[in-house]
PDB file as gemmi writes it, atoms N, CA and C in Angstrom:
CRYST1    1.000    1.000    1.000  90.00  90.00  90.00 P 1                      
ATOM      1  N   MET A   1     -69.092 -49.210 293.324  1.00  0.00           N  
ATOM      2  CA  MET A   1     -67.996 -48.374 293.228  1.00  0.00           C  
ATOM      3  C   MET A   1     -66.365 -48.683 293.384  1.00  0.00           C  
ATOM      4  N   THR A   2     -65.363 -47.785 292.732  1.00  0.00           N  
ATOM      5  CA  THR A   2     -64.091 -48.034 292.854  1.00  0.00           C  
ATOM      6  C   THR A   2     -63.784 -47.140 293.896  1.00  0.00           C  
ATOM      7  N   ASN A   3     -62.362 -47.507 294.388  1.00  0.00           N  
ATOM      8  CA  ASN A   3     -61.476 -46.942 295.031  1.00  0.00           C  
ATOM      9  C   ASN A   3     -60.282 -46.662 294.392  1.00  0.00           C  
ATOM     10  N   ARG A   4     -60.864 -46.345 293.208  1.00  0.00           N  
ATOM     11  CA  ARG A   4     -59.807 -45.181 292.835  1.00  0.00           C  
ATOM     12  C   ARG A   4     -59.284 -43.729 292.887  1.00  0.00           C  
ATOM     13  N   ALA A   5     -58.353 -42.999 293.333  1.00  0.00           N  
ATOM     14  CA  ALA A   5     -58.301 -41.792 293.241  1.00  0.00           C  
ATOM     15  C   ALA A   5     -58.869 -40.652 292.446  1.00  0.00           C  
ATOM     16  N   PRO A   6     -59.316 -39.893 292.236  1.00  0.00           N  
ATOM     17  CA  PRO A   6     -59.890 -38.892 290.881  1.00  0.00           C  
ATOM     18  C   PRO A   6     -58.591 -38.824 290.546  1.00  0.00           C  
ATOM     19  N   MET A   7     -59.523 -38.751 288.964  1.00  0.00           N  
ATOM     20  CA  MET A   7     -58.393 -38.542 287.972  1.00  0.00           C  
ATOM     21  C   MET A   7     -57.858 -36.848 287.994  1.00  0.00           C  
ATOM     22  N   LYS A   8     -56.526 -36.466 287.731  1.00  0.00           N  
ATOM     23  CA  LYS A   8     -56.145 -35.607 287.751  1.00  0.00           C  
ATOM     24  C   LYS A   8     -56.447 -34.618 286.273  1.00  0.00           C  
ATOM     25  N   ALA A   9     -56.649 -33.495 286.430  1.00  0.00           N  
ATOM     26  CA  ALA A   9     -56.778 -32.393 285.429  1.00  0.00           C  
ATOM     27  C   ALA A   9     -56.428 -32.946 284.356  1.00  0.00           C  
ATOM     28  N   ALA A  10     -54.930 -32.777 284.283  1.00  0.00           N  
ATOM     29  CA  ALA A  10     -54.357 -33.395 282.823  1.00  0.00           C  
ATOM     30  C   ALA A  10     -54.503 -34.772 282.394  1.00  0.00           C  
ATOM     31  N   GLU A  11     -54.583 -35.635 283.455  1.00  0.00           N  
ATOM     32  CA  GLU A  11     -55.129 -36.766 282.714  1.00  0.00           C  
ATOM     33  C   GLU A  11     -56.775 -37.283 282.086  1.00  0.00           C  
ATOM     34  N   GLN A  12     -57.443 -36.454 282.735  1.00  0.00           N  
ATOM     35  CA  GLN A  12     -58.622 -36.086 282.007  1.00  0.00           C  
ATOM     36  C   GLN A  12     -58.865 -35.098 280.871  1.00  0.00           C  
ATOM     37  N   ALA A  13     -58.275 -34.519 280.907  1.00  0.00           N  
ATOM     38  CA  ALA A  13     -58.247 -33.912 279.462  1.00  0.00           C  
ATOM     39  C   ALA A  13     -57.454 -34.774 278.669  1.00  0.00           C  
ATOM     40  N   ARG A  14     -56.494 -35.727 278.952  1.00  0.00           N  
ATOM     41  CA  ARG A  14     -55.659 -36.369 277.543  1.00  0.00           C  
ATOM     42  C   ARG A  14     -56.737 -37.444 277.706  1.00  0.00           C  
ATOM     43  N   ARG A  15     -57.689 -38.158 278.339  1.00  0.00           N  
ATOM     44  CA  ARG A  15     -58.512 -39.025 278.066  1.00  0.00           C  
ATOM     45  C   ARG A  15     -59.804 -38.256 277.255  1.00  0.00           C  
ATOM     46  N   ILE A  16     -59.793 -37.161 277.529  1.00  0.00           N  
ATOM     47  CA  ILE A  16     -60.732 -36.739 276.775  1.00  0.00           C  
ATOM     48  C   ILE A  16     -60.713 -36.503 275.473  1.00  0.00           C  
ATOM     49  N   VAL A  17     -59.471 -36.082 275.040  1.00  0.00           N  
ATOM     50  CA  VAL A  17     -58.851 -36.183 273.676  1.00  0.00           C  
ATOM     51  C   VAL A  17     -58.520 -36.918 272.775  1.00  0.00           C  
ATOM     52  N   ASP A  18     -57.936 -38.183 273.688  1.00  0.00           N  
ATOM     53  CA  ASP A  18     -58.133 -39.790 273.499  1.00  0.00           C  
ATOM     54  C   ASP A  18     -59.135 -39.760 272.671  1.00  0.00           C  
ATOM     55  N   LEU A  19     -60.461 -39.885 273.535  1.00  0.00           N  
ATOM     56  CA  LEU A  19     -61.986 -40.435 272.859  1.00  0.00           C  
ATOM     57  C   LEU A  19     -62.491 -39.731 272.193  1.00  0.00           C  
ATOM     58  N   TRP A  20     -62.060 -38.477 272.128  1.00  0.00           N  
ATOM     59  CA  TRP A  20     -62.501 -37.415 271.239  1.00  0.00           C  
ATOM     60  C   TRP A  20     -62.267 -37.954 269.843  1.00  0.00           C  
ATOM     61  N   GLN A  21     -60.657 -38.387 269.485  1.00  0.00           N  
ATOM     62  CA  GLN A  21     -59.874 -38.796 268.122  1.00  0.00           C  
ATOM     63  C   GLN A  21     -60.314 -39.935 267.602  1.00  0.00           C  
ATOM     64  N   GLU A  22     -61.031 -40.903 268.746  1.00  0.00           N  
ATOM     65  CA  GLU A  22     -61.344 -42.254 268.441  1.00  0.00           C  
ATOM     66  C   GLU A  22     -62.580 -42.366 267.418  1.00  0.00           C  
ATOM     67  N   ARG A  23     -63.164 -40.703 267.647  1.00  0.00           N  
ATOM     68  CA  ARG A  23     -64.523 -41.025 266.845  1.00  0.00           C  
ATOM     69  C   ARG A  23     -64.077 -40.667 265.369  1.00  0.00           C  
ATOM     70  N   PRO A  24     -65.197 -40.885 264.644  1.00  0.00           N  
ATOM     71  CA  PRO A  24     -64.981 -40.830 262.731  1.00  0.00           C  
ATOM     72  C   PRO A  24     -64.539 -38.958 262.546  1.00  0.00           C  
ATOM     73  N   ARG A  25     -63.858 -39.027 262.038  1.00  0.00           N  
ATOM     74  CA  ARG A  25     -63.629 -37.939 261.521  1.00  0.00           C  
ATOM     75  C   ARG A  25     -64.535 -37.000 261.462  1.00  0.00           C  
ATOM     76  N   TRP A  26     -65.815 -37.313 260.805  1.00  0.00           N  
ATOM     77  CA  TRP A  26     -67.297 -36.372 260.567  1.00  0.00           C  
ATOM     78  C   TRP A  26     -67.773 -36.171 261.702  1.00  0.00           C  
ATOM     79  N   GLN A  27     -67.334 -36.661 262.907  1.00  0.00           N  
ATOM     80  CA  GLN A  27     -68.136 -36.969 263.969  1.00  0.00           C  
ATOM     81  C   GLN A  27     -67.384 -35.972 264.987  1.00  0.00           C  
ATOM     82  N   ARG A  28     -66.366 -35.261 264.406  1.00  0.00           N  
ATOM     83  CA  ARG A  28     -65.817 -34.665 265.656  1.00  0.00           C  
ATOM     84  C   ARG A  28     -65.488 -33.142 265.341  1.00  0.00           C  
ATOM     85  N   THR A  29     -66.762 -32.739 264.995  1.00  0.00           N  
ATOM     86  CA  THR A  29     -66.949 -31.486 265.153  1.00  0.00           C  
ATOM     87  C   THR A  29     -67.724 -30.578 266.030  1.00  0.00           C  
ATOM     88  N   THR A  30     -67.920 -29.139 266.060  1.00  0.00           N  
ATOM     89  CA  THR A  30     -68.805 -28.603 267.154  1.00  0.00           C  
ATOM     90  C   THR A  30     -70.270 -29.277 267.500  1.00  0.00           C  
ATOM     91  N   ASP A  31     -70.906 -29.663 266.098  1.00  0.00           N  
ATOM     92  CA  ASP A  31     -72.103 -29.770 265.844  1.00  0.00           C  
ATOM     93  C   ASP A  31     -72.537 -31.476 266.861  1.00  0.00           C  
ATOM     94  N   HIS A  32     -71.095 -32.189 267.112  1.00  0.00           N  
ATOM     95  CA  HIS A  32     -70.870 -33.145 267.661  1.00  0.00           C  
ATOM     96  C   HIS A  32     -70.332 -33.091 269.439  1.00  0.00           C  
ATOM     97  N   LEU A  33     -70.255 -32.142 269.488  1.00  0.00           N  
ATOM     98  CA  LEU A  33     -70.088 -31.821 270.851  1.00  0.00           C  
ATOM     99  C   LEU A  33     -70.728 -31.960 272.094  1.00  0.00           C  
ATOM    100  N   LEU A  34     -72.182 -31.852 271.910  1.00  0.00           N  
ATOM    101  CA  LEU A  34     -72.721 -31.948 273.128  1.00  0.00           C  
ATOM    102  C   LEU A  34     -73.150 -33.312 272.983  1.00  0.00           C  
ATOM    103  N   ARG A  35     -73.736 -34.197 271.884  1.00  0.00           N  
ATOM    104  CA  ARG A  35     -73.807 -35.717 271.532  1.00  0.00           C  
ATOM    105  C   ARG A  35     -72.437 -36.399 272.517  1.00  0.00           C  
ATOM    106  N   PHE A  36     -71.446 -35.780 272.094  1.00  0.00           N  
ATOM    107  CA  PHE A  36     -70.076 -36.427 272.970  1.00  0.00           C  
ATOM    108  C   PHE A  36     -70.162 -36.535 274.101  1.00  0.00           C  
ATOM    109  N   TYR A  37     -70.521 -35.282 274.661  1.00  0.00           N  
ATOM    110  CA  TYR A  37     -70.603 -34.799 276.490  1.00  0.00           C  
ATOM    111  C   TYR A  37     -71.660 -35.738 276.647  1.00  0.00           C  
ATOM    112  N   GLY A  38     -72.742 -35.960 276.294  1.00  0.00           N  
ATOM    113  CA  GLY A  38     -73.535 -37.186 276.844  1.00  0.00           C  
ATOM    114  C   GLY A  38     -73.030 -38.599 276.741  1.00  0.00           C  
ATOM    115  N   TRP A  39     -72.267 -38.884 275.764  1.00  0.00           N  
ATOM    116  CA  TRP A  39     -71.621 -40.084 275.786  1.00  0.00           C  
ATOM    117  C   TRP A  39     -70.461 -40.252 276.933  1.00  0.00           C  
ATOM    118  N   LEU A  40     -69.839 -39.342 277.300  1.00  0.00           N  
ATOM    119  CA  LEU A  40     -68.971 -39.245 278.717  1.00  0.00           C  
ATOM    120  C   LEU A  40     -69.538 -39.190 279.691  1.00  0.00           C  
ATOM    121  N   LEU A  41     -70.885 -38.612 279.841  1.00  0.00           N  
ATOM    122  CA  LEU A  41     -71.713 -38.557 281.088  1.00  0.00           C  
ATOM    123  C   LEU A  41     -72.146 -40.359 281.424  1.00  0.00           C  
ATOM    124  N   GLU A  42     -72.306 -40.819 280.059  1.00  0.00           N  
ATOM    125  CA  GLU A  42     -72.610 -42.545 280.347  1.00  0.00           C  
ATOM    126  C   GLU A  42     -71.598 -43.081 280.612  1.00  0.00           C  
ATOM    127  N   HIS A  43     -70.602 -43.401 279.719  1.00  0.00           N  
ATOM    128  CA  HIS A  43     -69.731 -44.208 279.715  1.00  0.00           C  
ATOM    129  C   HIS A  43     -68.351 -43.957 280.182  1.00  0.00           C  
ATOM    130  N   GLU A  44     -67.874 -42.752 280.605  1.00  0.00           N  
ATOM    131  CA  GLU A  44     -66.572 -42.065 280.957  1.00  0.00           C  
ATOM    132  C   GLU A  44     -66.831 -40.969 282.414  1.00  0.00           C  
ATOM    133  N   PRO A  45     -67.681 -41.116 283.134  1.00  0.00           N  
ATOM    134  CA  PRO A  45     -67.775 -39.853 283.847  1.00  0.00           C  
ATOM    135  C   PRO A  45     -66.698 -39.644 284.920  1.00  0.00           C  
ATOM    136  N   ALA A  46     -66.060 -40.005 284.968  1.00  0.00           N  
ATOM    137  CA  ALA A  46     -64.395 -39.817 286.115  1.00  0.00           C  
ATOM    138  C   ALA A  46     -64.106 -38.925 284.811  1.00  0.00           C  
ATOM    139  N   VAL A  47     -63.859 -38.670 283.432  1.00  0.00           N  
ATOM    140  CA  VAL A  47     -63.215 -37.642 283.208  1.00  0.00           C  
ATOM    141  C   VAL A  47     -63.907 -36.145 282.680  1.00  0.00           C  
ATOM    142  N   ILE A  48     -64.946 -36.177 283.356  1.00  0.00           N  
ATOM    143  CA  ILE A  48     -65.511 -34.738 283.233  1.00  0.00           C  
ATOM    144  C   ILE A  48     -65.326 -34.387 284.567  1.00  0.00           C  
ATOM    145  N   PRO A  49     -64.596 -32.783 284.316  1.00  0.00           N  
ATOM    146  CA  PRO A  49     -64.310 -32.110 284.995  1.00  0.00           C  
ATOM    147  C   PRO A  49     -65.358 -31.594 286.173  1.00  0.00           C  
ATOM    148  N   ALA A  50     -64.748 -31.756 287.471  1.00  0.00           N  
ATOM    149  CA  ALA A  50     -65.961 -31.758 288.582  1.00  0.00           C  
ATOM    150  C   ALA A  50     -66.346 -30.167 288.097  1.00  0.00           C  
ATOM    151  N   GLY A  51     -67.606 -29.788 288.806  1.00  0.00           N  
ATOM    152  CA  GLY A  51     -67.722 -28.492 288.664  1.00  0.00           C  
ATOM    153  C   GLY A  51     -68.865 -27.959 288.294  1.00  0.00           C  
ATOM    154  N   PRO A  52     -69.547 -26.945 288.599  1.00  0.00           N  
ATOM    155  CA  PRO A  52     -70.295 -26.097 287.176  1.00  0.00           C  
ATOM    156  C   PRO A  52     -69.402 -25.544 286.101  1.00  0.00           C  
ATOM    157  N   GLY A  53     -70.194 -25.661 284.905  1.00  0.00           N  
ATOM    158  CA  GLY A  53     -69.602 -25.748 283.479  1.00  0.00           C  
ATOM    159  C   GLY A  53     -69.057 -26.661 283.139  1.00  0.00           C  
ATOM    160  N   SER A  54     -68.913 -27.844 283.570  1.00  0.00           N  
ATOM    161  CA  SER A  54     -68.185 -28.860 282.941  1.00  0.00           C  
ATOM    162  C   SER A  54     -68.246 -28.948 281.563  1.00  0.00           C  
ATOM    163  N   ILE A  55     -69.436 -28.842 280.896  1.00  0.00           N  
ATOM    164  CA  ILE A  55     -69.240 -29.154 279.614  1.00  0.00           C  
ATOM    165  C   ILE A  55     -68.605 -27.586 278.825  1.00  0.00           C  
ATOM    166  N   VAL A  56     -68.541 -26.952 279.384  1.00  0.00           N  
ATOM    167  CA  VAL A  56     -67.880 -25.504 278.827  1.00  0.00           C  
ATOM    168  C   VAL A  56     -66.228 -25.993 278.638  1.00  0.00           C  
ATOM    169  N   LYS A  57     -65.989 -26.366 279.919  1.00  0.00           N  
ATOM    170  CA  LYS A  57     -64.158 -27.008 280.428  1.00  0.00           C  
ATOM    171  C   LYS A  57     -64.329 -27.918 279.207  1.00  0.00           C  
ATOM    172  N   VAL A  58     -65.228 -28.904 278.679  1.00  0.00           N  
ATOM    173  CA  VAL A  58     -64.831 -30.131 278.072  1.00  0.00           C  
ATOM    174  C   VAL A  58     -64.405 -29.897 276.669  1.00  0.00           C  
ATOM    175  N   SER A  59     -65.535 -28.624 276.319  1.00  0.00           N  
ATOM    176  CA  SER A  59     -65.546 -27.834 275.317  1.00  0.00           C  
ATOM    177  C   SER A  59     -64.282 -27.316 274.671  1.00  0.00           C  
ATOM    178  N   THR A  60     -63.854 -26.573 275.709  1.00  0.00           N  
ATOM    179  CA  THR A  60     -62.003 -25.911 275.912  1.00  0.00           C  
ATOM    180  C   THR A  60     -61.022 -26.823 275.668  1.00  0.00           C  
ATOM    181  N   ILE A  61     -61.477 -28.176 276.456  1.00  0.00           N  
ATOM    182  CA  ILE A  61     -60.123 -29.016 275.952  1.00  0.00           C  
ATOM    183  C   ILE A  61     -60.137 -29.484 274.730  1.00  0.00           C  
ATOM    184  N   LEU A  62     -61.137 -29.686 273.947  1.00  0.00           N  
ATOM    185  CA  LEU A  62     -61.076 -30.241 272.663  1.00  0.00           C  
ATOM    186  C   LEU A  62     -61.430 -28.890 271.729  1.00  0.00           C  
ATOM    187  N   ALA A  63     -61.227 -27.876 271.706  1.00  0.00           N  
ATOM    188  CA  ALA A  63     -60.734 -26.550 271.007  1.00  0.00           C  
ATOM    189  C   ALA A  63     -59.963 -26.724 269.988  1.00  0.00           C  
ATOM    190  N   ALA A  64     -59.130 -27.189 270.471  1.00  0.00           N  
ATOM    191  CA  ALA A  64     -57.811 -27.380 269.367  1.00  0.00           C  
ATOM    192  C   ALA A  64     -58.357 -28.651 268.471  1.00  0.00           C  
ATOM    193  N   HIS A  65     -58.839 -29.770 268.502  1.00  0.00           N  
ATOM    194  CA  HIS A  65     -58.837 -30.804 268.081  1.00  0.00           C  
ATOM    195  C   HIS A  65     -60.287 -30.654 267.134  1.00  0.00           C  
ATOM    196  N   LEU A  66     -60.737 -29.750 267.362  1.00  0.00           N  
ATOM    197  CA  LEU A  66     -62.508 -29.528 266.396  1.00  0.00           C  
ATOM    198  C   LEU A  66     -62.007 -29.431 265.541  1.00  0.00           C  
ATOM    199  N   ILE A  67     -62.743 -30.178 264.283  1.00  0.00           N  
ATOM    200  CA  ILE A  67     -62.454 -30.302 262.791  1.00  0.00           C  
ATOM    201  C   ILE A  67     -63.822 -29.572 262.467  1.00  0.00           C  
ATOM    202  N   TYR A  68     -63.722 -27.915 261.662  1.00  0.00           N  
ATOM    203  CA  TYR A  68     -64.691 -27.552 261.166  1.00  0.00           C  
ATOM    204  C   TYR A  68     -65.213 -27.983 259.859  1.00  0.00           C  
ATOM    205  N   GLN A  69     -66.588 -27.707 259.776  1.00  0.00           N  
ATOM    206  CA  GLN A  69     -67.222 -28.428 258.200  1.00  0.00           C  
ATOM    207  C   GLN A  69     -66.760 -27.436 256.963  1.00  0.00           C  
ATOM    208  N   GLY A  70     -65.869 -26.455 256.888  1.00  0.00           N  
ATOM    209  CA  GLY A  70     -65.108 -25.986 255.630  1.00  0.00           C  
ATOM    210  C   GLY A  70     -64.033 -26.665 255.278  1.00  0.00           C  
ATOM    211  N   GLU A  71     -63.428 -27.484 256.258  1.00  0.00           N  
ATOM    212  CA  GLU A  71     -62.087 -27.968 256.153  1.00  0.00           C  
ATOM    213  C   GLU A  71     -62.088 -29.303 255.173  1.00  0.00           C  
ATOM    214  N   SER A  72     -61.125 -28.882 254.282  1.00  0.00           N  
ATOM    215  CA  SER A  72     -60.886 -29.622 253.148  1.00  0.00           C  
ATOM    216  C   SER A  72     -60.800 -31.360 253.801  1.00  0.00           C  
ATOM    217  N   ARG A  73     -61.425 -32.333 252.935  1.00  0.00           N  
ATOM    218  CA  ARG A  73     -61.289 -33.581 253.257  1.00  0.00           C  
ATOM    219  C   ARG A  73     -60.044 -34.131 252.715  1.00  0.00           C  
ATOM    220  N   ILE A  74     -59.574 -33.708 251.663  1.00  0.00           N  
ATOM    221  CA  ILE A  74     -58.327 -33.720 251.257  1.00  0.00           C  
ATOM    222  C   ILE A  74     -57.226 -34.903 251.641  1.00  0.00           C  
ATOM    223  N   ASP A  75     -56.698 -33.397 253.181  1.00  0.00           N  
ATOM    224  CA  ASP A  75     -55.733 -33.694 253.486  1.00  0.00           C  
ATOM    225  C   ASP A  75     -55.998 -35.708 254.144  1.00  0.00           C  
ATOM    226  N   SER A  76     -57.096 -35.612 254.846  1.00  0.00           N  
ATOM    227  CA  SER A  76     -57.292 -37.511 254.966  1.00  0.00           C  
ATOM    228  C   SER A  76     -56.802 -38.483 254.057  1.00  0.00           C  
ATOM    229  N   CYS A  77     -57.268 -38.057 252.764  1.00  0.00           N  
ATOM    230  CA  CYS A  77     -56.892 -39.007 251.366  1.00  0.00           C  
ATOM    231  C   CYS A  77     -55.793 -38.833 251.120  1.00  0.00           C  
ATOM    232  N   GLN A  78     -54.724 -37.652 251.813  1.00  0.00           N  
ATOM    233  CA  GLN A  78     -53.292 -37.679 251.188  1.00  0.00           C  
ATOM    234  C   GLN A  78     -52.560 -39.229 251.903  1.00  0.00           C  
ATOM    235  N   ILE A  79     -53.126 -39.368 252.845  1.00  0.00           N  
ATOM    236  CA  ILE A  79     -52.163 -40.307 253.775  1.00  0.00           C  
ATOM    237  C   ILE A  79     -52.347 -41.930 253.336  1.00  0.00           C  
ATOM    238  N   ARG A  80     -51.657 -42.273 252.282  1.00  0.00           N  
ATOM    239  CA  ARG A  80     -51.700 -43.461 252.183  1.00  0.00           C  
ATOM    240  C   ARG A  80     -50.090 -44.328 252.316  1.00  0.00           C  
TER     241      ARG A  80                                                      
END                                                                             
């Protein structure tokens, strides 16, 4: 166990978003939130907000970063 100070909420949120955005684009949908949360529990538990409803807190943090099934894939191909 480390003696590091607990992460502040803003640091937790930034790390959650960074880890989410490292995933392949097709794995950043609402269908993948629960799997990502499980991965966080196993690999990065310090970033999970404390208290009840932590899955809701993580999903709220990621709400602006979700890719929806109907979104066009053209935008990712236009960057060359």
